[in-house]
Amino acid sequence: MNEHVKITIDDREVKARPGQKLLWAALENDIFIPHLCAIEAEKRPNASCRLCFVEIEGVPNPVTSCTKTVEDGMVVKTRSSRVDRLVKTAFELLLSDHDLKCRECPANRNCALQTIAKERGLKLRQKRFTPVARNYETDDSPEEFAFNRSRCVLCGQCVWADRRENKIGVIGFAKRGINRVVTTFQDLPLAESICKECTVCVDVCPVGALYYKEPEE
Amino acid sequence: MSGSNPLELYNKMLKEARAEIESKENRARVLVGTATCGVSAGALKIKEDFNREIKEKSLDVDVIEVGCMGHCYAEPLAVIAKPGYPPVCYGYLDDGLVHRLVEDFLDGDDPSYEYALAALERNDVFPTFEDFPRGVYEKKLILEKCGYIDARDIKGYIARDGYSAMAKALTGEPHQVLEEVKAANLRGRGGAGFPAGIKWEACMNGGAEEKYVICNADEGDPGAFMDRSILESDPHLVIEGMILCAYAIGAQKGYLYIRAEYPRAVGHVQEAIDQARAKGLLGNSILGSEFDFDLEIFQGSGAFVCGEATALVNSMEGKMGMPESRPPRLASQGFRGKPTILNNVKTFAYVPFIINRGADWFKGIGTEESPGTAVFSLVGKVTNTGLVEVPMGTTLRQLIYDVGDGLPNDKEFKAVQIGGPSGGCLPESALDVPIDFDSLHDAGAIMGSGGLVVMDEDDCMAAVARYFLEFTQHESCGKCTFCRLGTKHMLDILNDITRGEGDAETLGLLKELAEDVRDGSLCNLGKTAPNPVLTTLEYFYEEYKAHLEEGRCPALVCRDLILYYIEPPKCSKLCNVCVGSCPTEAIFTRDDGLKEIDQEKCVKCDNCLKACPPEYNAIVKLSPPVLPPEKEKKAK
Amino acid sequence: MQLLEGEKEQILDCVKEVLIESSKKSEDLIPILQKVQAKLGYLPALAMEKIAEGTGVSGADVYGLATFYNQFRLNPPGDHQVKVCLGTACYMVGGDITLESFERRMEIREGETSPDRRYSLERVACVGCCTMAPVVVVDNEVEGKVTPTRVDGIMLALEGESGKAKESRDAEKEEGEQK
C-alpha cells in the first residue's frame, strides 16, 4: 500500500496521506483554503461554514474540501469564478451576522475572518445584505474570560474543545435556524453553569467571541 | 420449529379471515371515513348519529370506521353496504341526511340515490367512481384499499390477500425479492426518485450483521398528506412492504419514523404492529420461517429538516436533527452506524404489489423511466380536492382539469405548486408536462413527496414565494451558513418586495442569492429552498416588477399594497352587514347613509368583503392603495 | 419561573417514573422528553436537569434538544391550546387571517400563553387536512374551514368552558374557605 497519494493543487504536485481530507492536505502544504468549522480529528466533517469550496477536475460542481477524501491523481483548483462566487457569498452572509467593530475586538489582527478577507481580497464591510439585528448581551461572568455572542460565527470549535476536555459538556448548540446559538444549560451565565473555567474554549475561538479579559489596571 | 411452511400457515390465516369478513359482509354495514381529514369535517359525530339512529330503530347494522377514500371534497362521507344492493358512497353528510339514510335505506329499501356520490361496485342502477370522468385517468394501487377496509382490523387486510406477498417471499430466497424490486425499477417516492433496488443492494452488501429498515413518515411538506392517509387507512400495506425489504437485505429491526402532528396515524400503526405480532407476521420466526423481524414506532418531534435522511437518523439517535455531509450513505453507515434502508411510506407500499404481480406488470404502468403510479394530494383552488393516484406520465393538465375537475368559481388558472417548499411553481405553459421524476425536474419543480397546490388569479406569486421562504427559514436547522443566513436574507428581501420596497437591483440580488443558496448548502433542505423563488422569478417576473415599480400587487393579495374601499354607488345604505362583520370597528355610517372604511383602523382581514351581500357587491380591493377621488363629497 | 408548592415533587416523580421505564441511554432522550412533556404539559428546567443526570448527557445537550424541536415547550401551556395550521393550502385561503383573529380575541401573539394561563396559541406547519383548509386544532380536535366568524364561535365555546371551570374552582375555594 502506498504511504502517500499524489495530488495536484493549483498546478503544484503535493503529497497527501491516504484517507486524508483534501482541506488538510492543502493546508499542510501551505496552500490556503478558507475554513472556520473544520476539525481534523473529528470523524465526520462538520461541513457547516461552507467556505472551503474547491474545483476538482471531473467533478461537475464545486465541492467542500473538508469533506473530500484525497485520491491519487486528483487535480484541484482552489480558485475559479464559481468557487469565488460561493466563497464570497458565504463570507458575506457570515459577516452580515457578525459584530464588525474590529478595533474594539481582542482578536483584531488575529482573526480568521480578517485572514480570509486578506487572502481572498474580500471586503469586511459587505454591502449586499442588511446586518442581522441582534441584542445579545456579553457574558462576562467568568473571572478570566468573556463571551460576546454577537461575534460568534457558530463554527463549533469551542463546543468540540469543551467536549474533549470535560466529560460532561458545559456548552453546546441550542435553538434552531437563525436563532441557533452556543450556550449553556438554560442559557445560564457561564459562572452560574457547571463551567470550571478551563478556558480551552477560549483558546480555539477564531473570531474573538470568546476572549480573555484585559487584566484590570 | 413447527415444520409447516409459511404458505400453508398463511393460507389457513387467509381462509379464517375471509370467512369472518364474509360473515360480516352478509349483514348491512355503514363504513364511515374517519381519517384525520374526515374527523375534521365532523366524521366522528356522523358515526355517533348513525349509531344512535340505528339503535333507535333496533337495526342489526355494524358501523365501522374506515380510512380515507380520497374524495375529501365531499367529507364527511360514508359507504352503506346492504346485501342486495351495490355498496353506495354518500357525501356531505349531516344529521338530517343520516336520519334519512337510516330510515329510508337501512330500515326501508330506498337507497336514496339522489344523495349518493357513487356506487363502489359496477351495477345497473348507479354509476361508480370509475365512471366519473376522473376514472379514466385514475389507477389505484397503493390507495386501492384505503377507505374500503377497517384499518384497525388486520383481518380486513388479510382477507384481501394482505401478507400474501410476504408469505410468497418467505418460501423463496431473499435475493429474489431484491431482484424483483430492482427489475421493477421502483424509484423512491420520497422526492428524488432514487431507485430503491439499487439502494437495497448496497445495503445488503453492507457487510454488517446488524441492519435496519426505516420508513420515513415524517411527511413535513405543508400541503401534502398522502403518507398520513395511507398509514391511517391501510397501515399493514406499509408494514408488509417493510418486512419484504428487511427480508431482502437481511435486517432484523425496523422503525417507522412518524411525525408528531399525526397522532391518529401513530395510533393505527401501533395497533397494526401489535396485531401483526400477535398473528406471527412480525417478531421471531415469521410464519414459522427462520426469519426474525420486528418493528417499532419512533415519533418525530416537529422538525421539517428530519425528512432529510441523515437528520432523521441523528434525531433517532437522540440528537438534534442536523444533516451530515454525505458520503457515507445510510446504506453503508446509517442508524447506529449500521447499514440502513430509509424509504418513504409510498415506496414500501408498492413492494407487496411488485412481489405478488411481478416486475413486468409494474413496468407496464407509467413511463419507462418512472414506472408505476404517482400519488398526489390535490389541494388549493381546485374543485375536487383530495387524494389521487394516477399512472406516471399523466399530464398536469389532465390531473387538474380531468381528475380535479378544474378550478372552482370560474377563476383563471395561474400556477401549480408541486413538491412543497422544495418544489416550484409552474405556469399555464407547463401544464402539458407529463408527471414523472425527470420531466418535473427539468421544468424546475420536483416530484417531492407529492403535494400539489393549484393557484388561481387571486394568488400572488411573490407572496407565495415569501410564504415558502418563511417556512424554510423557520425550519432551517441553522447548521450551515447558506441555509441559516441565506434563507433569512432571502425572506427579508421578499418581505420588502411584498411591501413594495426595493429597486431594480433587488430582484437581481434575490436571484443571485437564491442560486448561491442552491449551490452552496449542505443538505437538500437548503439546496431546494430557493426553488419556489427561482421558479416564480422565472415564470412571473412581471408580477414581481409590478410590486416594486408601481407599488401594485396585481393579485390584490399583499396587504401593504392594497386597501379596502366601499364603492358609494353600489352601497345599499340600508344594510349594515359590513359594519357588523368588522372586528376592529373600522366601518362607520356616514351622514349620507353610505358606509365608509376608516383606513387607519382597517386591518384588511377581508371579513367585510365576504360579508357584503352579493346583490350589492360594494366592497372592492384597490392596488396601489390609493383612494379614488370622491364625487359625492364634492356634491355635499 | 417560580414553581408552585407541590410542583417540584410532581416533576421529580414524573421524571423518575419515565426514566425507570426507559433504557436511560442517550439514544432514548427524545422519547423520554416526549413522555415527560405528555405528563407535565411542558419541560420544566428541573425536569431537564434530572433527565440529563439520569441519562449521563450534558444539560446543555438536553436543553439543545428541547429548544431544537417544535414540539417541546419550556413553559406551561394554557388550559386551552389552539394551533392554527399554516400549511400551504391553509395559508392560501387565509390561515394567517384566522391566526390574526385568534390573536385579537385572545389578546396574545402566536407562541404565547395568556397571562391567566387560559389560552395558548401556536402555529403548526401542516396537520395534513389540507382539503378542510383553513384548519385549526383546538385542544387536540381538528376543526376544518375556520373563517374569522368561526373563530368567534370557537372562542365563545372556549370562554364558556373556561368560565365554568373558573366558577367551579371558585366554588371549591369558597367551600374550602367556609370549612
Tab-separated table of C-alpha atoms in Angstrom, chain A:
chain	number	residue	atom	x	y	z
A	1	MET	CA	0.000	0.000	0.000
A	2	ASN	CA	1.196	3.471	-0.835
A	3	GLU	CA	2.285	5.625	2.041
A	4	HIS	CA	1.019	8.677	0.317
A	5	VAL	CA	-1.055	9.774	-2.637
A	6	LYS	CA	-0.030	12.420	-5.117
A	7	ILE	CA	-2.441	15.182	-5.945
A	8	THR	CA	-2.153	18.412	-7.861
A	9	ILE	CA	-3.412	21.605	-6.246
A	10	ASP	CA	-3.240	24.795	-8.293
A	11	ASP	CA	-0.693	23.221	-10.682
A	12	ARG	CA	1.524	22.148	-7.807
A	13	GLU	CA	2.089	18.478	-7.075
A	14	VAL	CA	1.764	17.707	-3.381
A	15	LYS	CA	1.782	14.588	-1.257
A	16	ALA	CA	-1.121	13.630	0.976
A	17	ARG	CA	-1.820	10.756	3.347
A	18	PRO	CA	-4.294	8.156	2.109
A	19	GLY	CA	-7.724	8.834	3.601
A	20	GLN	CA	-6.817	12.423	4.384
A	21	LYS	CA	-9.335	15.141	3.580
A	22	LEU	CA	-8.310	17.496	0.832
A	23	LEU	CA	-8.509	20.611	3.032
A	24	TRP	CA	-5.824	19.327	5.412
A	25	ALA	CA	-3.585	18.157	2.602
A	26	ALA	CA	-3.688	21.662	1.135
A	27	LEU	CA	-3.116	23.426	4.456
A	28	GLU	CA	-0.159	21.165	5.308
A	29	ASN	CA	1.417	22.280	2.058
A	30	ASP	CA	0.815	25.951	2.801
A	31	ILE	CA	-1.953	26.254	0.256
A	32	PHE	CA	-4.647	28.466	1.711
A	33	ILE	CA	-8.287	27.437	1.608
A	34	PRO	CA	-10.715	29.480	3.724
A	35	HIS	CA	-12.249	27.495	6.584
A	36	LEU	CA	-13.735	28.027	10.061
A	37	CYS	CA	-15.529	24.899	11.232
A	38	ALA	CA	-13.123	22.145	10.172
A	39	ILE	CA	-11.556	19.969	12.865
A	40	GLU	CA	-9.136	17.351	11.639
A	41	ALA	CA	-9.703	14.912	14.489
A	42	GLU	CA	-13.483	14.935	14.020
A	43	LYS	CA	-14.655	11.668	12.480
A	44	ARG	CA	-17.352	13.205	10.333
A	45	PRO	CA	-16.581	16.682	8.970
A	46	ASN	CA	-18.857	19.369	10.293
A	47	ALA	CA	-19.049	20.959	6.829
A	48	SER	CA	-21.152	23.831	8.119
A	49	CYS	CA	-19.235	27.050	7.360
A	50	ARG	CA	-19.294	26.449	3.579
A	51	LEU	CA	-16.095	28.401	2.917
A	52	CYS	CA	-13.684	25.698	1.749
A	53	PHE	CA	-15.085	25.153	-1.747
A	54	VAL	CA	-12.667	23.994	-4.475
A	55	GLU	CA	-12.999	22.681	-8.013
A	56	ILE	CA	-11.927	19.123	-8.725
A	57	GLU	CA	-11.291	18.008	-12.264
A	58	GLY	CA	-14.030	15.652	-13.411
A	59	VAL	CA	-16.471	16.773	-10.709
A	60	PRO	CA	-19.196	18.972	-12.195
A	61	ASN	CA	-19.733	21.387	-9.288
A	62	PRO	CA	-17.530	22.976	-6.628
A	63	VAL	CA	-17.174	20.789	-3.527
A	64	THR	CA	-16.196	21.460	0.069
A	65	SER	CA	-12.591	20.323	0.522
A	66	CYS	CA	-13.156	19.364	4.168
A	67	THR	CA	-15.437	16.505	3.107
A	68	LYS	CA	-13.492	15.274	0.091
A	69	THR	CA	-11.014	12.458	0.607
A	70	VAL	CA	-7.858	12.757	-1.489
A	71	GLU	CA	-7.417	10.341	-4.365
A	72	ASP	CA	-4.253	9.629	-6.280
A	73	GLY	CA	-4.006	11.838	-9.333
A	74	MET	CA	-6.690	14.248	-8.182
A	75	VAL	CA	-6.402	17.657	-9.848
A	76	VAL	CA	-7.653	20.524	-7.729
A	77	LYS	CA	-8.120	24.257	-8.240
A	78	THR	CA	-8.640	26.375	-5.148
A	79	ARG	CA	-9.934	29.287	-7.207
A	80	SER	CA	-12.404	29.585	-10.053
A	81	SER	CA	-15.187	32.016	-10.791
A	82	ARG	CA	-17.741	29.642	-9.325
A	83	VAL	CA	-15.689	28.924	-6.213
A	84	ASP	CA	-15.021	32.613	-5.694
A	85	ARG	CA	-18.696	33.453	-6.017
A	86	LEU	CA	-19.765	30.858	-3.432
A	87	VAL	CA	-16.990	31.787	-1.017
A	88	LYS	CA	-17.777	35.483	-1.340
A	89	THR	CA	-21.470	34.921	-0.634
A	90	ALA	CA	-20.857	32.563	2.289
A	91	PHE	CA	-18.319	35.009	3.717
A	92	GLU	CA	-20.627	37.992	3.331
A	93	LEU	CA	-23.508	36.063	4.863
A	94	LEU	CA	-21.346	35.322	7.907
A	95	LEU	CA	-20.286	38.958	8.118
A	96	SER	CA	-23.913	40.065	7.984
A	97	ASP	CA	-24.315	38.329	11.335
A	98	HIS	CA	-21.030	39.356	12.941
A	99	ASP	CA	-20.329	42.393	15.089
A	100	LEU	CA	-17.863	44.262	12.913
A	101	LYS	CA	-16.286	46.584	15.434
A	102	CYS	CA	-12.808	45.214	14.789
A	103	ARG	CA	-10.979	47.935	16.665
A	104	GLU	CA	-12.805	47.029	19.868
A	105	CYS	CA	-12.219	43.322	19.333
A	106	PRO	CA	-9.417	41.486	21.145
A	107	ALA	CA	-8.989	39.254	18.101
A	108	ASN	CA	-8.196	42.236	15.863
A	109	ARG	CA	-5.273	41.326	13.575
A	110	ASN	CA	-5.507	37.760	14.785
A	111	CYS	CA	-8.928	36.928	13.408
A	112	ALA	CA	-9.810	34.146	10.999
A	113	LEU	CA	-12.273	36.392	9.200
A	114	GLN	CA	-9.619	39.051	8.596
A	115	THR	CA	-7.259	36.375	7.271
A	116	ILE	CA	-9.841	35.127	4.808
A	117	ALA	CA	-10.611	38.670	3.663
A	118	LYS	CA	-6.920	39.380	3.127
A	119	GLU	CA	-6.130	36.118	1.340
A	120	ARG	CA	-9.129	36.293	-0.959
A	121	GLY	CA	-9.277	40.048	-1.476
A	122	LEU	CA	-12.731	40.289	0.113
A	123	LYS	CA	-14.095	43.294	1.939
A	124	LEU	CA	-15.051	43.092	5.604
A	125	ARG	CA	-17.721	45.731	5.054
A	126	GLN	CA	-20.121	43.891	2.766
A	127	LYS	CA	-22.976	45.876	1.258
A	128	ARG	CA	-25.312	43.259	-0.193
A	129	PHE	CA	-27.037	42.102	2.972
A	130	THR	CA	-28.652	44.109	5.743
A	131	PRO	CA	-26.922	43.167	9.009
A	132	VAL	CA	-28.981	40.808	11.175
A	133	ALA	CA	-30.215	42.693	14.231
A	134	ARG	CA	-29.105	41.018	17.453
A	135	ASN	CA	-29.322	42.123	21.012
A	136	TYR	CA	-27.107	39.586	22.710
A	137	GLU	CA	-25.531	40.665	25.948
A	138	THR	CA	-21.884	39.838	26.546
A	139	ASP	CA	-21.499	37.232	29.259
A	140	ASP	CA	-18.570	38.470	31.343
A	141	SER	CA	-19.426	36.397	34.401
A	142	PRO	CA	-16.293	34.192	34.323
A	143	GLU	CA	-13.249	35.599	36.054
A	144	GLU	CA	-10.752	35.263	33.249
A	145	PHE	CA	-12.775	35.435	30.056
A	146	ALA	CA	-15.980	36.640	28.433
A	147	PHE	CA	-18.347	35.555	25.679
A	148	ASN	CA	-19.707	38.041	23.146
A	149	ARG	CA	-22.248	36.107	21.104
A	150	SER	CA	-22.675	38.828	18.521
A	151	ARG	CA	-19.211	37.969	17.228
A	152	CYS	CA	-19.854	34.210	17.167
A	153	VAL	CA	-19.872	32.570	13.715
A	154	LEU	CA	-21.147	29.212	15.055
A	155	CYS	CA	-18.089	27.293	13.844
A	156	GLY	CA	-18.373	24.917	16.791
A	157	GLN	CA	-14.663	24.882	17.683
A	158	CYS	CA	-15.443	25.805	21.315
A	159	VAL	CA	-18.073	23.082	21.710
A	160	TRP	CA	-15.645	20.489	20.339
A	161	ALA	CA	-12.826	21.625	22.665
A	162	ASP	CA	-15.189	21.625	25.653
A	163	ARG	CA	-16.315	18.066	24.913
A	164	ARG	CA	-12.760	16.832	24.567
A	165	GLU	CA	-11.709	18.438	27.846
A	166	ASN	CA	-14.765	17.851	30.002
A	167	LYS	CA	-16.586	14.586	30.335
A	168	ILE	CA	-19.921	16.360	30.724
A	169	GLY	CA	-20.050	19.270	28.326
A	170	VAL	CA	-20.637	22.783	29.607
A	171	ILE	CA	-21.645	24.444	26.374
A	172	GLY	CA	-23.494	23.219	23.355
A	173	PHE	CA	-25.608	24.351	20.455
A	174	ALA	CA	-29.211	25.238	21.151
A	175	LYS	CA	-32.244	26.520	19.278
A	176	ARG	CA	-32.697	26.317	15.569
A	177	GLY	CA	-32.128	28.165	12.329
A	178	ILE	CA	-31.380	31.845	12.571
A	179	ASN	CA	-31.674	31.598	16.376
A	180	ARG	CA	-29.004	28.913	16.712
A	181	VAL	CA	-26.551	29.774	19.478
A	182	VAL	CA	-23.743	28.347	21.515
A	183	THR	CA	-24.985	28.385	25.075
A	184	THR	CA	-25.149	26.699	28.472
A	185	PHE	CA	-27.975	24.725	30.063
A	186	GLN	CA	-30.957	27.098	30.342
A	187	ASP	CA	-28.844	29.938	28.902
A	188	LEU	CA	-27.292	30.450	32.309
A	189	PRO	CA	-24.338	32.838	32.598
A	190	LEU	CA	-21.160	30.752	32.434
A	191	ALA	CA	-20.256	31.448	36.055
A	192	GLU	CA	-23.596	30.030	37.193
A	193	SER	CA	-23.252	26.958	34.989
A	194	ILE	CA	-21.047	23.931	35.608
A	195	CYS	CA	-18.166	25.765	33.880
A	196	LYS	CA	-14.852	25.330	35.713
A	197	GLU	CA	-13.129	27.967	33.606
A	198	CYS	CA	-10.671	25.593	31.997
A	199	THR	CA	-10.634	28.103	29.088
A	200	VAL	CA	-9.985	25.504	26.367
A	201	CYS	CA	-12.914	27.042	24.503
A	202	VAL	CA	-11.355	30.497	24.600
A	203	ASP	CA	-8.122	29.184	23.107
A	204	VAL	CA	-9.812	27.824	19.990
A	205	CYS	CA	-12.222	30.675	19.194
A	206	PRO	CA	-11.124	32.015	15.800
A	207	VAL	CA	-13.055	35.299	15.874
A	208	GLY	CA	-12.809	36.802	19.344
A	209	ALA	CA	-16.289	35.831	20.514
A	210	LEU	CA	-14.730	34.019	23.464
A	211	TYR	CA	-11.821	36.138	24.709
A	212	TYR	CA	-9.600	36.718	27.722
A	213	LYS	CA	-10.414	39.796	29.723
A	214	GLU	CA	-7.759	42.503	29.867
A	215	PRO	CA	-6.060	42.383	33.260
A	216	GLU	CA	-7.556	45.249	35.273
A	217	GLU	CA	-5.176	48.074	35.897
